[in-house]
Short mmCIF file of C-alpha atoms in Angstrom, two decimals:
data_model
loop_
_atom_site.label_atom_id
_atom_site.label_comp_id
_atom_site.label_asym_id
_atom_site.label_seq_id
_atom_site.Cartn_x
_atom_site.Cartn_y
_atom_site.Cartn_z
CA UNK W 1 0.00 0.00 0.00
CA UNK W 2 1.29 3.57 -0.93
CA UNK W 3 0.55 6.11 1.89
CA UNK W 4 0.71 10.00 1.83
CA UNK W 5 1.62 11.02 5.59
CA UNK W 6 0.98 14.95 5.07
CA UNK W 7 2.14 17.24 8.05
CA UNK W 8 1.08 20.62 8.41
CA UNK W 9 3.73 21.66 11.02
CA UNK W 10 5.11 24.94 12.29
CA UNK W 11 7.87 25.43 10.12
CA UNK W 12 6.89 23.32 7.43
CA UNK W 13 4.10 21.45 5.04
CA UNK W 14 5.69 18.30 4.29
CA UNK W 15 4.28 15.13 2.25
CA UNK W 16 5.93 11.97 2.80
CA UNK W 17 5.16 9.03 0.65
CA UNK W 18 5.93 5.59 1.69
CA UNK W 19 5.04 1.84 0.43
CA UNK W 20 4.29 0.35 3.81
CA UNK W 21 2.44 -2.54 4.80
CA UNK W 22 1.64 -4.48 8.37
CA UNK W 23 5.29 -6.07 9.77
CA UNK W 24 7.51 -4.17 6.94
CA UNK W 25 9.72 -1.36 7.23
CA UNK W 26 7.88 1.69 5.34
CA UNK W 27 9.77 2.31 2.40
CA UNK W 28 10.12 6.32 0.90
CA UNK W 29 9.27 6.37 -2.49
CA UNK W 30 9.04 10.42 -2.50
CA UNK W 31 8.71 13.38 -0.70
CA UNK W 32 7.24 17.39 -1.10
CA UNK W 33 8.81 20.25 1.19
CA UNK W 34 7.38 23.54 1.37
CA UNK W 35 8.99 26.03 4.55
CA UNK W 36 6.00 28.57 5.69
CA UNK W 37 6.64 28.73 9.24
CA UNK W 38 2.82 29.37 9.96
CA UNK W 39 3.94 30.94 13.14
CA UNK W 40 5.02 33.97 11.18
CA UNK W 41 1.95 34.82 9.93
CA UNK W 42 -0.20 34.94 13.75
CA UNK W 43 -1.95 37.79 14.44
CA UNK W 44 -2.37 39.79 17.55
CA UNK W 45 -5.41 37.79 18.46
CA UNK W 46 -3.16 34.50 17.51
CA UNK W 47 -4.87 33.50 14.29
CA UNK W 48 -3.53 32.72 11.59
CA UNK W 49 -3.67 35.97 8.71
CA UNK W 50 -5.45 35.80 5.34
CA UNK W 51 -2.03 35.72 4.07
CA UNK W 52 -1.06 32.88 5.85
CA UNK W 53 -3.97 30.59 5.04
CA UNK W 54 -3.75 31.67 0.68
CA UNK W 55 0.09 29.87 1.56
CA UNK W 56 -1.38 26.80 2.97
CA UNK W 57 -4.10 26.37 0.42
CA UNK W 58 -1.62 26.44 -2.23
CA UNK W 59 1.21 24.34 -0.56
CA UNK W 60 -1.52 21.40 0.33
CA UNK W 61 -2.96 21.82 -3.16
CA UNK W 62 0.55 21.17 -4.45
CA UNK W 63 1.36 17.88 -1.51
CA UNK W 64 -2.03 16.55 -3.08
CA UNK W 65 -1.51 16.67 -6.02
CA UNK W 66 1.78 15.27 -5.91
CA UNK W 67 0.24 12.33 -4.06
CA UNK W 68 -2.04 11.98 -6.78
CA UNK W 69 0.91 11.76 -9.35
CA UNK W 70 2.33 8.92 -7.26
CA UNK W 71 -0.65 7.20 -7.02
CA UNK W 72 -1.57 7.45 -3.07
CA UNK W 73 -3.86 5.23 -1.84
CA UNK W 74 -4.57 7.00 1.27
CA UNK W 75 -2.94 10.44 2.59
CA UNK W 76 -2.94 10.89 6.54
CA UNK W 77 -2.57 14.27 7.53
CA UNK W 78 -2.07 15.64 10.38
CA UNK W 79 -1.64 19.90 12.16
CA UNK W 80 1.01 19.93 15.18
CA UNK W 81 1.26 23.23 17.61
CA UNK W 82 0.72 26.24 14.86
CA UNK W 83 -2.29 25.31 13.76
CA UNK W 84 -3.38 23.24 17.31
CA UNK W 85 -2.92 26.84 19.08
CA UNK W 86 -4.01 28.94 16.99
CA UNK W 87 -7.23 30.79 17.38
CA UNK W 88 -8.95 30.07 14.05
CA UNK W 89 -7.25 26.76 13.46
CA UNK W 90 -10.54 24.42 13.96
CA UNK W 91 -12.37 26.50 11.11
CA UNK W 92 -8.90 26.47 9.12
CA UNK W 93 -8.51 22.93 8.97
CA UNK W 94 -12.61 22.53 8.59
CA UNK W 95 -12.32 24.59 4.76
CA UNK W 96 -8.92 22.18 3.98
CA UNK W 97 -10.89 19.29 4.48
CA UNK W 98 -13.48 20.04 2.51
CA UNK W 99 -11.63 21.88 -0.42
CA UNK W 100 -9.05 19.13 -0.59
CA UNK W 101 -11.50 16.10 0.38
CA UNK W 102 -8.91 14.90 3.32
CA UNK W 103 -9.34 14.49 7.37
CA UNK W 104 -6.58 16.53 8.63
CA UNK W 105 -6.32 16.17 12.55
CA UNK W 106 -5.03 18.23 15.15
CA UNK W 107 -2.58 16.17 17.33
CA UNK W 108 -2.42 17.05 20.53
CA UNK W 109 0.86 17.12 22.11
CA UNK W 110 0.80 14.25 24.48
CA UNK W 111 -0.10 12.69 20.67
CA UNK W 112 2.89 13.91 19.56
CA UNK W 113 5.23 12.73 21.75
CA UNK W 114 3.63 9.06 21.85
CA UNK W 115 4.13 8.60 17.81
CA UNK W 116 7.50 9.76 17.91
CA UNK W 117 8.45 7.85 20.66
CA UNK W 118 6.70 4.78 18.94
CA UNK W 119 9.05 5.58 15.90
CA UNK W 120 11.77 5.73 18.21
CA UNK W 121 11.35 2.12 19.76
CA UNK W 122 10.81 0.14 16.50
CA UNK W 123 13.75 1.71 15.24
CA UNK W 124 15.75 0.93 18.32
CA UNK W 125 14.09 -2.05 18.97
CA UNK W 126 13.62 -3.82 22.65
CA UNK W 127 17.36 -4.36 23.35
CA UNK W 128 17.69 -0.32 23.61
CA UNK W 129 15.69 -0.90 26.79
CA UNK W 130 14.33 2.36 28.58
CA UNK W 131 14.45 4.65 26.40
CA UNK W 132 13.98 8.53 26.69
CA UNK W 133 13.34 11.02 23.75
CA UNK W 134 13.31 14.68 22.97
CA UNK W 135 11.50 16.51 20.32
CA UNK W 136 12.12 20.28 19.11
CA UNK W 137 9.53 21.15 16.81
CA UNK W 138 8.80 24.96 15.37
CA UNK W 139 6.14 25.52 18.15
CA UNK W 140 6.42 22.64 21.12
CA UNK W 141 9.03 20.44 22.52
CA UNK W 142 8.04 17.00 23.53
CA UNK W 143 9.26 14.51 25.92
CA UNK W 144 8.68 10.80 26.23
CA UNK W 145 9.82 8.17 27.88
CA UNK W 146 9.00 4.09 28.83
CA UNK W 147 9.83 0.53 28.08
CA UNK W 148 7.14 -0.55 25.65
CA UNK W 149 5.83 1.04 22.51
CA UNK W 150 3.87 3.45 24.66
CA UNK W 151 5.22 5.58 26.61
CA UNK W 152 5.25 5.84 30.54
CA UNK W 153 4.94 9.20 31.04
CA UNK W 154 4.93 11.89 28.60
CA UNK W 155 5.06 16.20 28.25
CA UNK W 156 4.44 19.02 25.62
CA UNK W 157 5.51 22.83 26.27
CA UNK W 158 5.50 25.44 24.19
CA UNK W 159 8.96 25.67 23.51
CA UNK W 160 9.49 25.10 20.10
CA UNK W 161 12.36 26.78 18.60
CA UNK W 162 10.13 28.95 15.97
CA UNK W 163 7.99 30.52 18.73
CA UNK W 164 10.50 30.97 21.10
CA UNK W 165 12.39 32.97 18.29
CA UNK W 166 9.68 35.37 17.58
CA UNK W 167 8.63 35.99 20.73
CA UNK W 168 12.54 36.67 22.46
CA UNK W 169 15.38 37.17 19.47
CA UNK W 170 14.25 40.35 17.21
CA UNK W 171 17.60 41.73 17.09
CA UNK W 172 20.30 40.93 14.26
CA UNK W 173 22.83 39.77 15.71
CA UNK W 174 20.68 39.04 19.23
CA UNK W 175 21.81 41.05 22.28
CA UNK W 176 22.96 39.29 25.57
CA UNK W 177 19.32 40.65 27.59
CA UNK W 178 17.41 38.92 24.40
CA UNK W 179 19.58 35.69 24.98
CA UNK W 180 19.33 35.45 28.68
CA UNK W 181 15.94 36.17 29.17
CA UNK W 182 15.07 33.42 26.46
CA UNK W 183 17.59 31.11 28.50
CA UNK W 184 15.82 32.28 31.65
CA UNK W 185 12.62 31.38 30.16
CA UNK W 186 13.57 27.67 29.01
CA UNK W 187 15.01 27.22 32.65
CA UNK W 188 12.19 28.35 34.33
CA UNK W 189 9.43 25.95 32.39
CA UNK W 190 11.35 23.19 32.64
CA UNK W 191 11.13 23.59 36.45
CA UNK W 192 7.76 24.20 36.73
CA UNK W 193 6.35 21.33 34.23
CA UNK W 194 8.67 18.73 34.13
CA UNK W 195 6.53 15.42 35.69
CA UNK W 196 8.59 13.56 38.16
CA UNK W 197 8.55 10.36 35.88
CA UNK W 198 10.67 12.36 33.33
CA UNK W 199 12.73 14.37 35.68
CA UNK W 200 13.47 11.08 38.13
CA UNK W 201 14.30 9.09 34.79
CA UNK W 202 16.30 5.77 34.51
CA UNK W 203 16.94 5.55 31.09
CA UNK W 204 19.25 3.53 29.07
CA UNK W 205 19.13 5.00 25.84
CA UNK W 206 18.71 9.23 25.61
CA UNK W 207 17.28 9.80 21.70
CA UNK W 208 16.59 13.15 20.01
CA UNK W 209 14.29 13.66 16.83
CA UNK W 210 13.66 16.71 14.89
CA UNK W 211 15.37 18.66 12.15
CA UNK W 212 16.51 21.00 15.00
CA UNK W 213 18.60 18.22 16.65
CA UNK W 214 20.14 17.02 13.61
CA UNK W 215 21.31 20.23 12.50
CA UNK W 216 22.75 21.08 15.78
CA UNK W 217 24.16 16.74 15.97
CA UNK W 218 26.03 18.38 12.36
CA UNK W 219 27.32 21.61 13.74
CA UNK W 220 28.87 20.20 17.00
CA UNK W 221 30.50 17.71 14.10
CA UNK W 222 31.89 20.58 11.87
CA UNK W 223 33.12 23.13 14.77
CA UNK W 224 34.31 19.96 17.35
CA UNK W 225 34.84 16.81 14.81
CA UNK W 226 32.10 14.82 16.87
CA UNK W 227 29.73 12.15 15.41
CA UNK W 228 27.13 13.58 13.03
CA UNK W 229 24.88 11.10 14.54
CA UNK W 230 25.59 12.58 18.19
CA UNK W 231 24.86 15.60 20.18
CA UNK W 232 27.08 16.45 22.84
CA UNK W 233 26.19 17.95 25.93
CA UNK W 234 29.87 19.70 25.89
CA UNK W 235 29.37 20.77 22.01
CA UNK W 236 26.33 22.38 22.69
CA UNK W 237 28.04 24.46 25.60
CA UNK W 238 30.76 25.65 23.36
CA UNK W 239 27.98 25.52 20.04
CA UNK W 240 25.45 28.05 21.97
CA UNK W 241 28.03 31.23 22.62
CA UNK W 242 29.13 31.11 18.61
CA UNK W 243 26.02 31.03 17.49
CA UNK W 244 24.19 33.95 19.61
CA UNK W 245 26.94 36.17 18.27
CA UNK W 246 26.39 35.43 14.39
CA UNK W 247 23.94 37.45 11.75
CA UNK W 248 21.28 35.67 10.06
CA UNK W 249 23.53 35.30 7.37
CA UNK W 250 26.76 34.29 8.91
CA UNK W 251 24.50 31.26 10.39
CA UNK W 252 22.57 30.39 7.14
CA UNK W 253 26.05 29.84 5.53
CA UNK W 254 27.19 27.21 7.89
CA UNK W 255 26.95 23.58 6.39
CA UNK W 256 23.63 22.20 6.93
CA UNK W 257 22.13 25.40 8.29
CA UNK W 258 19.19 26.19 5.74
CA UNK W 259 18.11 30.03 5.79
CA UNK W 260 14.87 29.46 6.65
CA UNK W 261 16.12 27.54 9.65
CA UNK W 262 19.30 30.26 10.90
CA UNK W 263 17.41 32.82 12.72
CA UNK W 264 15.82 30.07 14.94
CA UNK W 265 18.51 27.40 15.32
CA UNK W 266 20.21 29.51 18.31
CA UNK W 267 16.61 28.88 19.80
CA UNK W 268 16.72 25.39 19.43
CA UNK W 269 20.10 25.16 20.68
CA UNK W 270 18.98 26.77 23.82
CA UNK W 271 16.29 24.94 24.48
CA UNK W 272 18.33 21.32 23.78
CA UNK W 273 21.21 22.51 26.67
CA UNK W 274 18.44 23.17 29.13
CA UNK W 275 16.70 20.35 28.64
CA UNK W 276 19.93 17.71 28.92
CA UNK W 277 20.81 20.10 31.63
CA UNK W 278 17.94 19.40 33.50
CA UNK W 279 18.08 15.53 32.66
CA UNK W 280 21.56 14.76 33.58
CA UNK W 281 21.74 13.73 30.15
CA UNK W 282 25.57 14.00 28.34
CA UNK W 283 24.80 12.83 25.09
CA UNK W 284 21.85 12.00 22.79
CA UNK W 285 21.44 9.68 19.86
CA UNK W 286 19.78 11.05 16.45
CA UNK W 287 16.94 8.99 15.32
CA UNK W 288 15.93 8.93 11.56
CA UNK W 289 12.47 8.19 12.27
CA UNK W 290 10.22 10.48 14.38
CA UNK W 291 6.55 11.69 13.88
CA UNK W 292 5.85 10.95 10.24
CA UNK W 293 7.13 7.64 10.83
CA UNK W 294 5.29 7.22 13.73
CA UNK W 295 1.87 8.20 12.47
CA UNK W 296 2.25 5.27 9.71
CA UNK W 297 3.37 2.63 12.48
CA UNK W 298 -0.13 2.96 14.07
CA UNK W 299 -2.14 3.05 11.12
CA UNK W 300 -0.40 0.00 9.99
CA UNK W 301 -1.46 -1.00 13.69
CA UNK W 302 -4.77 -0.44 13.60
CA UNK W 303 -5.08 -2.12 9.80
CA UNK W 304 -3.96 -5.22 11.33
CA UNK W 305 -6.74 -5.24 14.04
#
């Protein structure tokens, strides 16, 4: 069976299409990228502008299409934190559905964190034992962790790298207040929200998912000559500094850095050192599979049924 996993996330409408059925790996066969960053276009009442929805007509018009063209039997879609928070989102996703004739849902961020950690343990598999994962997405992070395919205990706070960038770093290159009180920010959450379960972990196996972490797993691997694959605790330390003190520019021109990504990577960066930080964690593993992957692991669950 050919499936269309379409996400409608903060930073970007993505299609995925994969040949998947129950007890096989999901194959890619092809995949459509288009970077809004929905956050960008909120309001002061926190919906989403005229502006913004006329972009994300067109750029599900164009993942549909596309899915047509490979012959999808079945597109799953799915709207993460930009959409999920935003005021007018319900009636947003309500005119997609019936323009486009799909069922886009709203995940909810305990949702979230439970696909991508199911992602996370197939790929690992049972001998990875209890594992623990992180998520930076554009608007939320997530947290997860357990010993089976569900997790134990899971969180969601809204400190995704996107929002935390427009609502702390306007300046070019930031200034040391903007940085600290962002830091301060991060800190503070965490210590508030955090669930014991999380914060007490025992994990054997620390995972991170999310274009954020990979980009930062590739920069710690340029600058320090780590392990693409691996974030350092220590790399971030030393990664955070150079980065506050770049442009836009200076940071869109280091390898693997995309431009739409630059201005909020020193976000992301943040908000991975506080959370290890507050973990006790050194060092986490990037996965390749996270919510995407994830979303087709329980359908392919529930076909089986």
């Amino acid at each position: 069976m050919r499936l269309g996993v379409l996400d409608l996330g903060s930073n970007t409408i993505h299609l995925q299409v994969v040949d998947a059925h129950p007890g096989a790996r999901p194959s890619p066969t092809t995949n459509q990228k288009v970077e809004l960053r929905l956050t960008d276009y909120l309001n002061k009442s926190g919906e989403i502008t005229e502006a913004g929805i006329a972009l994300l007509h067109q750029a599900i018009s164009d993942a549909v299409q596309h899915a047509r063209e490979f012959k999808t039997d079945e597109i799953l879609a799915f709207a993460t934190s930009a959409i999920r928070d935003a005021k007018n989102g319900a009636q947003i996703l309500a005119d997609l559905n019936n323009e486009f004739g799909i069922e886009v849902n709203i995940l909810s961020g305990d949702e979230e964190a439970r696909m991508t950690f199911l992602a996370a343990r197939r790929w690992y598999g049972w001998s990875s034992g209890q594992l623990l994962v992180i998520d930076i997405g554009g608007g939320s992070l997530e947290i997860a962790i357990g010993d089976d395919e569900s997790p134990e205990a899971t969180i969601s706070l809204p400190l995704g790298a996107a929002r935390l960038t427009r609502e702390y770093l306007e300046n070019d290159p930031y200034s040391n207040k903007e940085i600290r009180g962002l830091e301060s920010r991060v800190k503070d959450l965490l210590i508030q929200e955090l669930p014991e379960e999380i914060f007490d972990h025992a994990a054997d196996h620390f995972v991170a998912t999310s274009k954020t972490f990979r980009t930062l797993a590739r920069l710690g691997a340029h600058w320090f000559k780590g392990d693409p694959n691996v974030l350092e605790l220590s790399a971030l330390m030393m990664m955070i500094p150079k980065l506050s003190e770049m442009t836009n520019k200076s940071r869109a021109d280091l390898p693997g850095v995309s431009a739409s990504r630059a201005k909020q990577i020193t976000a992301g960066a943040i908000v991975a050192r506080s959370v290890m930080e507050r973990l006790q964690i050194t060092q986490v593993e990037i996965c390749p599979w996270a919510l995407r992957e994830g979303i087709v692991l329980r359908w392919l669950d529930w076909m089986e049924r």
